[in-house]
CSV table of C-alpha atoms in Angstrom, one decimal:
chain,number,residue,atom,x,y,z
W,1,MET,CA,-28.2,-11.5,-6.1
W,2,THR,CA,-25.0,-11.0,-8.1
W,3,ILE,CA,-26.4,-7.7,-9.0
W,4,VAL,CA,-27.3,-6.6,-5.8
W,5,ILE,CA,-23.9,-7.6,-4.3
W,6,LEU,CA,-22.0,-5.9,-7.1
W,7,CYS,CA,-24.2,-2.7,-6.6
W,8,LEU,CA,-23.3,-2.8,-2.9
W,9,VAL,CA,-19.7,-2.9,-3.4
W,10,LEU,CA,-19.6,-0.3,-6.1
W,11,PHE,CA,-21.6,2.0,-3.9
W,12,GLY,CA,-19.1,1.5,-1.2
W,13,TYR,CA,-16.3,2.3,-3.5
W,14,VAL,CA,-17.7,5.6,-4.4
W,15,LEU,CA,-18.5,6.7,-0.7
W,16,ILE,CA,-14.8,5.6,-0.1
W,17,ALA,CA,-13.6,7.8,-2.5
W,18,TYR,CA,-15.6,10.7,-1.5
W,19,GLU,CA,-14.9,10.5,2.2
W,20,HIS,CA,-14.0,14.1,2.1
W,21,LEU,CA,-17.4,15.1,1.3
W,22,THR,CA,-19.5,12.5,3.4
W,23,HIS,CA,-17.1,12.7,6.4
W,24,ILE,CA,-17.6,9.1,7.1
W,25,ASN,CA,-14.4,7.2,7.6
W,26,LYS,CA,-13.7,4.8,4.6
W,27,ALA,CA,-12.7,2.0,6.9
W,28,THR,CA,-16.3,1.9,8.4
W,29,ILE,CA,-17.8,2.1,4.7
W,30,ALA,CA,-15.5,-0.8,3.7
W,31,LEU,CA,-16.1,-3.0,6.7
W,32,PHE,CA,-19.9,-2.5,6.6
W,33,ALA,CA,-20.2,-3.3,2.9
W,34,ALA,CA,-18.2,-6.5,3.5
W,35,VAL,CA,-20.0,-7.8,6.3
W,36,VAL,CA,-23.4,-6.9,4.7
W,37,GLY,CA,-22.2,-8.7,1.5
W,38,TRP,CA,-21.1,-11.6,3.1
W,39,ILE,CA,-24.4,-12.2,4.9
W,40,LEU,CA,-26.2,-11.8,1.6
W,41,PHE,CA,-23.7,-14.4,0.0
W,42,MET,CA,-24.4,-16.5,3.0
W,43,CYS,CA,-28.1,-16.5,2.7
W,44,THR,CA,-28.2,-17.2,-1.2
W,45,GLY,CA,-25.1,-18.8,-1.7
W,46,THR,CA,-26.2,-22.3,-3.0
W,47,ASP,CA,-26.1,-21.4,-6.7
W,48,PHE,CA,-22.6,-19.6,-6.3
W,49,VAL,CA,-21.3,-22.6,-4.7
W,50,LEU,CA,-22.6,-25.2,-7.1
W,51,LYS,CA,-21.0,-23.3,-9.9
W,52,SER,CA,-17.5,-22.4,-8.3
W,53,HIS,CA,-16.9,-25.2,-5.8
W,54,GLY,CA,-19.1,-28.1,-7.3
W,55,PRO,CA,-17.1,-31.2,-6.8
W,56,GLU,CA,-15.8,-30.0,-3.6
W,57,PHE,CA,-19.2,-29.2,-2.2
W,58,MET,CA,-20.6,-32.5,-3.5
W,59,SER,CA,-17.7,-34.3,-1.6
W,60,PHE,CA,-18.7,-32.2,1.3
W,61,THR,CA,-22.3,-33.4,1.2
W,62,GLN,CA,-21.1,-36.9,0.4
W,63,GLY,CA,-23.6,-36.8,-2.6
W,64,GLY,CA,-26.7,-36.6,-0.4
W,65,PRO,CA,-29.3,-33.8,-0.4
W,66,PHE,CA,-28.2,-30.5,1.0
W,67,ASP,CA,-30.3,-27.6,2.3
W,68,ALA,CA,-29.6,-23.9,3.3
W,69,GLU,CA,-27.8,-25.1,6.6
W,70,THR,CA,-25.7,-27.4,4.6
W,71,THR,CA,-24.6,-24.7,2.2
W,72,LYS,CA,-23.7,-22.1,5.0
W,73,ALA,CA,-21.6,-24.7,6.8
W,74,PHE,CA,-19.7,-25.3,3.6
W,75,ILE,CA,-19.1,-21.7,2.8
W,76,ALA,CA,-18.0,-21.1,6.4
W,77,SER,CA,-15.7,-24.0,6.6
W,78,HIS,CA,-14.4,-24.2,3.0
W,79,VAL,CA,-14.7,-20.7,1.2
W,80,PHE,CA,-14.7,-17.9,3.8
W,81,VAL,CA,-11.9,-19.5,5.8
W,82,ARG,CA,-9.6,-19.4,2.9
W,83,TYR,CA,-10.1,-15.8,2.4
W,84,SER,CA,-9.7,-15.2,6.1
W,85,ALA,CA,-6.4,-17.0,6.3
W,86,ASP,CA,-5.0,-15.1,3.2
W,87,LEU,CA,-6.3,-11.9,5.0
W,88,CYS,CA,-4.8,-12.8,8.5
W,89,SER,CA,-1.5,-13.3,6.9
W,90,ILE,CA,-1.3,-9.8,5.1
W,91,VAL,CA,-3.1,-8.0,8.2
W,92,LEU,CA,-0.5,-9.5,10.6
W,93,PHE,CA,2.4,-8.7,8.1
W,94,LEU,CA,1.3,-5.1,8.1
W,95,LEU,CA,0.5,-4.8,11.8
W,96,ALA,CA,4.3,-6.0,12.6
W,97,THR,CA,5.7,-3.7,10.1
W,98,MET,CA,4.0,-0.5,11.5
W,99,ASN,CA,4.9,-1.5,14.9
W,100,ILE,CA,8.6,-1.8,13.8
W,101,VAL,CA,8.4,1.5,12.5
W,102,SER,CA,6.5,2.9,15.7
W,103,VAL,CA,9.5,1.2,17.9
W,104,LEU,CA,12.2,3.0,15.6
W,105,ASN,CA,10.5,6.4,15.5
W,106,ALA,CA,9.8,6.4,19.3
W,107,ASN,CA,13.7,5.7,19.8
W,108,GLY,CA,14.5,8.5,17.7
W,109,CYS,CA,16.2,6.4,15.1
W,110,PHE,CA,14.7,8.6,12.4
W,111,ASP,CA,16.1,11.8,13.9
W,112,PHE,CA,19.0,11.8,11.7
W,113,ILE,CA,16.8,12.8,8.7
W,114,THR,CA,15.8,15.9,10.4
W,115,ASP,CA,19.1,16.9,11.1
W,116,VAL,CA,20.5,16.0,7.5
W,117,VAL,CA,17.6,17.9,5.5
W,118,ARG,CA,17.4,20.7,7.8
W,119,THR,CA,18.4,23.7,5.3
W,120,LYS,CA,17.0,27.1,4.0
W,121,ASP,CA,17.9,25.9,0.5
W,122,SER,CA,14.3,24.8,-0.6
W,123,ARG,CA,15.3,22.6,-3.4
W,124,VAL,CA,18.0,20.8,-1.3
W,125,LEU,CA,15.4,20.5,1.6
W,126,LEU,CA,12.7,19.0,-1.2
W,127,TRP,CA,15.2,16.4,-2.7
W,128,GLY,CA,16.5,15.5,0.7
W,129,LEU,CA,12.7,14.7,1.8
W,130,VAL,CA,11.7,13.0,-1.4
W,131,GLY,CA,15.0,10.8,-1.4
W,132,PHE,CA,14.6,9.8,2.4
W,133,THR,CA,10.9,9.1,1.5
W,134,TRP,CA,11.6,7.0,-1.6
W,135,LEU,CA,14.2,5.0,0.2
W,136,LEU,CA,12.0,4.5,3.5
W,137,SER,CA,8.9,3.6,1.2
W,138,VAL,CA,10.8,0.8,-0.5
W,139,ASN,CA,11.8,-0.9,3.1
W,140,LEU,CA,8.5,0.1,4.8
W,141,ASP,CA,5.0,0.5,3.6
W,142,ASN,CA,4.0,3.5,1.9
W,143,PHE,CA,1.5,5.0,4.2
W,144,THR,CA,3.7,4.7,7.3
W,145,THR,CA,6.3,6.3,5.4
W,146,THR,CA,4.0,9.2,4.4
W,147,VAL,CA,3.0,9.8,7.9
W,148,LEU,CA,6.6,9.7,9.2
W,149,MET,CA,7.9,12.1,6.5
W,150,LEU,CA,5.1,14.3,7.1
W,151,MET,CA,5.8,14.7,10.7
W,152,ILE,CA,9.5,15.2,10.0
W,153,MET,CA,8.6,17.9,7.4
W,154,ARG,CA,6.3,20.0,10.0
W,155,ARG,CA,9.2,20.1,12.3
W,156,ILE,CA,11.3,21.7,9.9
W,157,VAL,CA,9.1,24.0,7.5
W,158,GLN,CA,7.2,26.9,9.0
W,159,GLN,CA,5.0,28.1,6.3
W,160,GLY,CA,2.0,26.1,5.4
W,161,ARG,CA,2.1,27.3,1.8
W,162,TRP,CA,5.3,25.5,1.2
W,163,ARG,CA,4.6,22.5,3.3
W,164,MET,CA,1.6,21.8,0.8
W,165,TRP,CA,4.2,21.6,-2.2
W,166,MET,CA,6.5,19.4,-0.2
W,167,GLY,CA,3.9,17.3,1.4
W,168,ALA,CA,2.5,16.5,-2.2
W,169,ALA,CA,6.1,15.5,-3.2
W,170,ILE,CA,6.4,13.2,-0.2
W,171,VAL,CA,3.2,11.5,-1.1
W,172,ILE,CA,4.3,11.0,-4.7
W,173,ALA,CA,7.7,9.6,-3.7
W,174,ALA,CA,6.0,7.5,-0.9
W,175,ASN,CA,3.6,5.7,-3.6
W,176,CYS,CA,6.3,5.4,-6.2
W,177,GLY,CA,8.7,3.9,-3.7
W,178,GLY,CA,6.1,1.5,-2.2
W,179,ALA,CA,5.5,0.3,-5.7
W,180,THR,CA,9.1,-0.7,-6.1
W,181,SER,CA,9.2,-3.6,-3.4
W,182,VAL,CA,6.8,-6.4,-2.4
W,183,ILE,CA,6.7,-5.1,1.0
W,184,GLY,CA,6.4,-1.4,0.0
W,185,ASP,CA,2.6,-1.3,-0.5
W,186,PRO,CA,-0.3,-3.6,0.5
W,187,THR,CA,-1.2,-4.2,-3.0
W,188,SER,CA,2.4,-5.3,-4.0
W,189,LEU,CA,2.4,-7.5,-0.9
W,190,VAL,CA,-1.0,-9.2,-2.0
W,191,VAL,CA,0.6,-10.1,-5.5
W,192,TRP,CA,3.7,-11.6,-3.9
W,193,THR,CA,1.5,-13.7,-1.4
W,194,LYS,CA,-0.7,-14.6,-4.2
W,195,GLY,CA,2.5,-16.0,-6.1
W,196,ALA,CA,2.2,-13.8,-9.0
W,197,VAL,CA,5.7,-12.2,-8.6
W,198,THR,CA,9.0,-13.0,-6.8
W,199,PRO,CA,10.7,-10.1,-5.0
W,200,THR,CA,13.9,-9.7,-7.0
W,201,ASP,CA,12.1,-9.8,-10.3
W,202,PHE,CA,9.5,-7.3,-9.1
W,203,THR,CA,12.0,-4.7,-7.9
W,204,ALA,CA,14.1,-5.2,-11.1
W,205,ALA,CA,11.1,-4.7,-13.2
W,206,LEU,CA,9.8,-1.4,-11.6
W,207,ILE,CA,12.8,0.4,-10.1
W,208,LEU,CA,13.6,2.6,-13.2
W,209,PRO,CA,9.9,3.5,-14.0
W,210,THR,CA,9.2,4.4,-10.2
W,211,LEU,CA,12.4,6.4,-10.2
W,212,VAL,CA,11.2,8.4,-13.3
W,213,ALA,CA,7.8,8.8,-11.9
W,214,THR,CA,9.3,10.3,-8.7
W,215,ILE,CA,12.1,12.6,-10.3
W,216,ILE,CA,10.0,14.2,-12.9
W,217,PRO,CA,7.2,15.7,-10.5
W,218,THR,CA,9.9,16.6,-8.0
W,219,MET,CA,11.8,18.6,-10.4
W,220,LEU,CA,8.9,20.4,-11.7
W,221,ILE,CA,7.6,21.0,-7.9
W,222,SER,CA,11.0,22.3,-7.2
W,223,ARG,CA,10.7,25.1,-9.7
W,224,ALA,CA,7.7,26.4,-8.0
W,225,LEU,CA,9.6,27.0,-4.6
W,226,PRO,CA,11.4,30.1,-3.7
W,227,GLU,CA,15.1,29.9,-3.4
W,228,HIS,CA,15.1,29.9,0.4
W,229,ILE,CA,12.4,29.3,2.9
W,230,ASP,CA,12.0,29.7,6.5
W,231,ILE,CA,12.7,26.7,8.9
W,232,VAL,CA,12.3,25.8,12.3
W,233,ARG,CA,15.5,26.1,14.4
W,234,PRO,CA,17.0,22.8,15.7
W,235,THR,CA,15.9,21.9,19.0
W,236,THR,CA,16.9,19.1,21.6
W,237,HIS,CA,15.1,16.2,20.7
W,238,TYR,CA,12.8,14.5,23.2
W,239,ARG,CA,10.6,11.5,22.9
W,240,GLY,CA,9.8,10.0,26.2
W,241,ASP,CA,12.1,6.9,26.1
W,242,GLN,CA,14.9,7.7,23.7
W,243,SER,CA,16.7,10.5,25.7
W,244,THR,CA,19.3,7.9,27.2
W,245,LEU,CA,19.9,6.3,24.0
W,246,SER,CA,23.3,7.1,22.4
W,247,LEU,CA,24.0,7.3,18.7
W,248,TRP,CA,25.3,4.0,18.0
W,249,GLN,CA,22.3,2.5,20.0
W,250,LYS,CA,20.0,4.4,17.5
W,251,ILE,CA,22.0,3.2,14.3
W,252,THR,CA,22.0,-0.4,15.6
W,253,MET,CA,18.3,-0.6,16.1
W,254,LEU,CA,17.6,1.2,12.6
W,255,VAL,CA,20.0,-1.5,11.0
W,256,VAL,CA,18.3,-4.3,12.7
W,257,GLY,CA,14.8,-2.9,11.8
W,258,LEU,CA,15.3,-2.1,8.1
W,259,GLY,CA,17.8,-5.1,7.6
W,260,GLY,CA,15.4,-7.4,9.0
W,261,LEU,CA,12.5,-6.2,6.6
W,262,TRP,CA,14.7,-6.8,3.7
W,263,PHE,CA,15.6,-10.3,4.9
W,264,ILE,CA,11.8,-11.2,5.0
W,265,PRO,CA,12.0,-12.3,1.2
W,266,THR,CA,14.8,-14.7,1.9
W,267,PHE,CA,13.3,-15.9,5.1
W,268,HIS,CA,10.1,-16.7,3.1
W,269,ARG,CA,12.3,-18.4,0.3
W,270,ILE,CA,14.1,-20.8,2.8
W,271,THR,CA,11.4,-21.6,5.2
W,272,LEU,CA,8.5,-21.6,3.0
W,273,LEU,CA,6.7,-20.1,5.9
W,274,PRO,CA,4.4,-17.0,5.6
W,275,PRO,CA,6.1,-13.6,5.4
W,276,PHE,CA,4.3,-12.3,8.4
W,277,LEU,CA,6.3,-14.7,10.5
W,278,GLY,CA,9.5,-13.1,9.3
W,279,ALA,CA,8.0,-9.7,10.2
W,280,LEU,CA,7.1,-10.9,13.7
W,281,CYS,CA,10.4,-12.3,14.4
W,282,VAL,CA,12.1,-8.8,13.3
W,283,LEU,CA,9.4,-7.0,15.9
W,284,GLY,CA,10.4,-9.5,18.6
W,285,VAL,CA,14.1,-8.9,18.3
W,286,LEU,CA,13.4,-5.2,18.0
W,287,TRP,CA,11.2,-5.1,21.0
W,288,VAL,CA,13.7,-6.9,23.1
W,289,MET,CA,16.5,-4.4,22.0
W,290,HIS,CA,14.0,-1.4,22.9
W,291,GLU,CA,13.3,-2.7,26.3
W,292,VAL,CA,16.9,-3.5,26.9
W,293,MET,CA,18.3,-0.2,25.8
W,294,ASN,CA,15.5,1.7,27.9
W,295,HIS,CA,15.5,-0.3,31.1
W,296,ARG,CA,16.5,2.7,33.0
W,297,ARG,CA,13.2,4.5,31.9
W,298,ILE,CA,11.2,1.4,32.4
W,299,LYS,CA,12.3,1.0,35.9
W,300,THR,CA,11.2,4.6,36.9
W,301,ASN,CA,7.8,4.0,35.1
W,302,GLN,CA,8.4,6.9,32.7
W,303,PRO,CA,6.3,6.6,29.4
W,304,LEU,CA,7.7,4.7,26.3
W,305,PHE,CA,5.8,6.3,23.7
W,306,ASN,CA,4.7,10.0,23.4
W,307,ALA,CA,1.4,11.3,22.0
W,308,GLU,CA,2.7,11.8,18.5
W,309,ASP,CA,3.6,7.9,18.3
W,310,ARG,CA,-0.1,7.0,19.7
W,311,GLN,CA,-1.6,9.1,16.9
W,312,PHE,CA,0.4,7.5,14.4
W,313,GLN,CA,-0.5,4.1,15.7
W,314,PHE,CA,-4.4,4.9,15.5
W,315,ALA,CA,-4.0,6.0,11.9
W,316,ALA,CA,-2.1,3.0,11.0
W,317,LEU,CA,-4.8,0.9,12.5
W,318,GLN,CA,-7.4,2.7,10.7
W,319,THR,CA,-5.6,2.0,7.5
W,320,VAL,CA,-5.5,-1.9,8.4
W,321,MET,CA,-9.1,-2.0,9.1
W,322,TYR,CA,-9.9,-0.3,5.7
W,323,PHE,CA,-7.8,-2.9,3.9
W,324,VAL,CA,-9.7,-5.7,5.7
W,325,GLY,CA,-12.9,-4.3,4.3
W,326,VAL,CA,-11.9,-3.9,0.9
W,327,PHE,CA,-10.1,-7.4,0.7
W,328,MET,CA,-13.2,-9.1,1.7
W,329,CYS,CA,-15.3,-7.0,-0.6
W,330,VAL,CA,-13.0,-8.0,-3.3
W,331,ALA,CA,-13.3,-11.7,-2.2
W,332,LEU,CA,-17.3,-11.3,-2.7
W,333,LEU,CA,-16.6,-10.1,-6.3
W,334,VAL,CA,-14.6,-13.4,-7.1
W,335,GLU,CA,-17.1,-15.8,-5.5
W,336,THR,CA,-20.1,-14.3,-7.1
W,337,GLY,CA,-18.3,-14.8,-10.6
W,338,VAL,CA,-18.1,-11.0,-11.4
W,339,MET,CA,-14.1,-11.3,-11.8
W,340,ALA,CA,-14.5,-14.1,-14.3
W,341,SER,CA,-17.1,-12.0,-16.3
W,342,ILE,CA,-14.7,-8.8,-16.1
W,343,SER,CA,-11.7,-10.9,-17.3
W,344,GLY,CA,-13.6,-12.6,-20.3
W,345,TRP,CA,-14.9,-8.9,-21.3
W,346,CYS,CA,-11.3,-7.6,-21.1
W,347,ASP,CA,-10.0,-10.6,-23.1
W,348,GLU,CA,-12.4,-10.0,-25.8
W,349,TRP,CA,-12.6,-6.1,-26.1
W,350,ILE,CA,-9.3,-4.8,-24.7
W,351,HIS,CA,-6.8,-7.6,-25.0
W,352,ASP,CA,-4.0,-5.3,-24.2
W,353,ILE,CA,-2.3,-5.1,-20.7
W,354,TYR,CA,-0.9,-1.4,-21.2
W,355,ILE,CA,-4.5,-0.2,-22.1
W,356,MET,CA,-5.8,-2.0,-19.0
W,357,SER,CA,-3.3,-0.6,-16.8
W,358,VAL,CA,-3.9,2.9,-17.9
W,359,ALA,CA,-7.7,2.3,-17.4
W,360,ILE,CA,-7.2,0.9,-13.9
W,361,GLY,CA,-4.8,3.9,-13.0
W,362,ALA,CA,-7.1,6.5,-14.5
W,363,ILE,CA,-10.0,5.2,-12.4
W,364,SER,CA,-7.9,4.8,-9.3
W,365,ALA,CA,-7.3,8.5,-9.2
W,366,LEU,CA,-11.1,9.1,-8.8
W,367,LEU,CA,-11.9,6.1,-6.5
W,368,ASP,CA,-9.3,4.5,-4.2
W,369,ASN,CA,-6.2,2.9,-5.5
W,370,ILE,CA,-6.1,0.0,-3.1
W,371,ALA,CA,-9.6,-1.1,-3.9
W,372,LEU,CA,-9.1,-0.8,-7.6
W,373,VAL,CA,-5.6,-2.6,-7.6
W,374,LEU,CA,-7.0,-5.3,-5.4
W,375,THR,CA,-9.8,-5.7,-7.7
W,376,ALA,CA,-7.4,-5.9,-10.8
W,377,ILE,CA,-5.3,-8.4,-9.1
W,378,ASN,CA,-8.1,-10.7,-8.7
W,379,ILE,CA,-9.7,-10.4,-12.1
W,380,TYR,CA,-7.0,-13.0,-13.3
W,381,PRO,CA,-5.4,-15.9,-11.6
W,382,VAL,CA,-1.6,-16.5,-11.9
W,383,ALA,CA,-1.5,-18.6,-15.2
W,384,GLU,CA,0.5,-21.9,-14.8
W,385,SER,CA,1.1,-22.1,-18.5
W,386,ILE,CA,0.2,-19.9,-21.6
W,387,THR,CA,-2.6,-22.1,-22.5
W,388,SER,CA,-4.0,-22.5,-19.0
W,389,LEU,CA,-6.1,-19.4,-19.1
W,390,SER,CA,-7.7,-20.0,-22.4
W,391,PRO,CA,-6.4,-21.7,-25.8
W,392,THR,CA,-8.1,-18.9,-27.7
W,393,LEU,CA,-5.8,-16.0,-26.3
W,394,SER,CA,-2.8,-15.1,-28.2
W,395,PRO,CA,0.5,-16.5,-26.8
W,396,GLU,CA,2.1,-13.1,-26.0
W,397,TYR,CA,-0.9,-11.9,-24.2
W,398,ALA,CA,-1.7,-15.0,-22.2
W,399,ALA,CA,2.2,-14.8,-21.1
W,400,SER,CA,1.5,-11.4,-19.4
W,401,PHE,CA,-0.3,-13.3,-16.6
W,402,LEU,CA,2.3,-15.9,-15.8
W,403,GLN,CA,4.4,-15.6,-12.7
W,404,ASN,CA,6.4,-12.3,-13.2
W,405,GLY,CA,4.3,-11.3,-16.0
W,406,GLN,CA,3.9,-7.8,-17.3
W,407,TYR,CA,0.4,-7.7,-16.0
W,408,TRP,CA,1.2,-7.9,-12.3
W,409,HIS,CA,3.9,-5.2,-12.6
W,410,LEU,CA,1.7,-2.9,-14.6
W,411,ILE,CA,-1.3,-2.8,-12.4
W,412,ILE,CA,0.8,-2.0,-9.3
W,413,TYR,CA,2.8,0.8,-11.0
W,414,SER,CA,-0.4,2.4,-12.5
W,415,GLY,CA,-2.2,1.9,-9.2
W,416,CYS,CA,0.2,3.5,-7.1
W,417,VAL,CA,1.5,6.2,-9.4
W,418,ALA,CA,-1.7,7.3,-11.2
W,419,GLY,CA,-3.4,7.0,-7.6
W,420,CYS,CA,-1.4,10.3,-7.1
W,421,LEU,CA,-3.1,12.0,-9.8
W,422,LEU,CA,-5.7,13.4,-7.2
W,423,PRO,CA,-5.3,13.3,-3.3
W,424,ILE,CA,-8.5,11.1,-3.0
W,425,GLY,CA,-7.1,8.2,-5.1
W,426,ASN,CA,-4.8,7.1,-2.4
W,427,VAL,CA,-4.5,6.8,1.4
W,428,SER,CA,-1.4,8.9,1.8
W,429,GLY,CA,-3.0,11.6,-0.3
W,430,PHE,CA,-5.9,11.8,1.9
W,431,THR,CA,-3.7,12.1,4.8
W,432,LEU,CA,-2.0,14.9,3.3
W,433,MET,CA,-5.4,16.7,2.8
W,434,LYS,CA,-6.3,16.5,6.5
W,435,VAL,CA,-2.8,17.4,8.0
W,436,GLU,CA,-2.0,20.2,5.6
W,437,GLU,CA,-5.6,21.1,4.7
W,438,VAL,CA,-4.7,20.9,0.8
W,439,SER,CA,-7.9,21.1,-1.2
W,440,ILE,CA,-8.6,18.9,-4.4
W,441,ALA,CA,-8.9,22.3,-6.5
W,442,TRP,CA,-5.4,23.1,-5.3
W,443,TYR,CA,-4.0,19.9,-6.1
W,444,MET,CA,-5.4,19.4,-9.6
W,445,ARG,CA,-4.1,23.1,-10.5
W,446,HIS,CA,-0.6,22.4,-9.4
W,447,ILE,CA,0.2,18.8,-9.0
W,448,MET,CA,-1.8,16.6,-11.1
W,449,LEU,CA,-0.1,17.4,-14.4
W,450,LYS,CA,3.0,16.8,-12.9
W,451,VAL,CA,2.3,13.5,-11.8
W,452,LEU,CA,0.5,12.6,-15.1
W,453,LEU,CA,3.6,13.4,-16.9
W,454,GLY,CA,5.8,11.4,-14.6
W,455,TRP,CA,3.3,8.4,-14.8
W,456,GLY,CA,3.3,8.6,-18.6
W,457,VAL,CA,7.1,8.6,-18.9
W,458,GLY,CA,7.7,5.9,-16.4
W,459,LEU,CA,5.1,3.8,-18.3
W,460,GLY,CA,7.2,4.7,-21.4
W,461,VAL,CA,10.5,3.5,-19.6
W,462,TYR,CA,8.9,0.2,-18.6
W,463,PHE,CA,7.6,-0.5,-22.1
W,464,LEU,CA,11.3,0.2,-23.6
W,465,VAL,CA,13.0,-1.8,-20.9
W,466,ASP,CA,10.5,-4.7,-21.5
W,467,LEU,CA,10.9,-4.4,-25.3
W,468,TRP,CA,14.7,-4.6,-25.0
W,469,LEU,CA,14.7,-7.6,-22.7
W,470,ARG,CA,12.6,-9.7,-24.8
């Protein structure tokens, strides 16, 4: 049954990667594979349970005989519920942050970006868009930032040809920025909630490599642009509910929203409560401010969100459901023992975290980086000591899997950055394909080598910094 479940998950990964050919939403595929896989696991889970949860299962049956119903009850109450709790924590965090961005956007808190970067000088415009994208993706999640910045870019740039180039730069900056903080990407959020990294150490380790991986492709893309491009002339902003908001009100909401997100790691460290509670607290405060500042429009029954915001929320919800499906697929691989087999093979035949990270990055360009990185995160547990994984491993190699070890940094970095080698390798890139009709052939011809150079140089920067700190 292990082989059947493994084939099911791998086939789902392939269909997810080639959504542009099958035209089947990747969230649907991920959810279907997860549900079918867990049904198969439920029906034939006795051997898996005895192998992975033997003492706990015997305690559950109180040493007596057990049958299929007893096994199902144990899986439902002791195995599946654990993954459900971890998943719900992450999903609630993502939903909270996405709604924070939706409220800020509906109130025009990001309008200043349009005003600041609006210029005919293509290079100034490009660097402005990339800079704001990188900064926002550090504070928000990278998919949300990508959608937001693509909407802003479309309000400014007229010609679709140049929007393709700038959109690619936005996708790269969003993924690199997302890899810089524990709240910037769903995978970095997972390694944080798993206890594999701490927020300050994670950002300090990856800020230089991700900056390099952003700057190099952006510099190369800027050379392909003409000196001046046509832009859309400024128009009066109208968003349904923020026309009555003053500048100071927008700034106040932006500071509360982004500042609150930065406070979440501190909230978690002080209270030891899950991060999603901090995000929900920020959302609650922001929503109260939203309704207080827009009370006049609420009284007149005018819409508080326009059609653009609703489309944004729908796309965000699809991404969350996709994450749910992939997370439960990875949980299946853990419970069937596939991950343990992969880790043993890697220890014996590879035994080098840099080679492993490069392999993960290369594969994530062809498949989806979220699926690949989530798989890589769960190959190894967070080691409590150098000898806790296996006494036969070299101390230097085993230390990579301790909390804040290099393995956790490298798989996030390579997964996020190398996932931009192809637009099908990440959710943001696929969004660019749909919004700007970017083909894979065009992306490979004009963008892939630029991303590859940035990824490689950034990896070298991480190696040199890590070597120097040692």
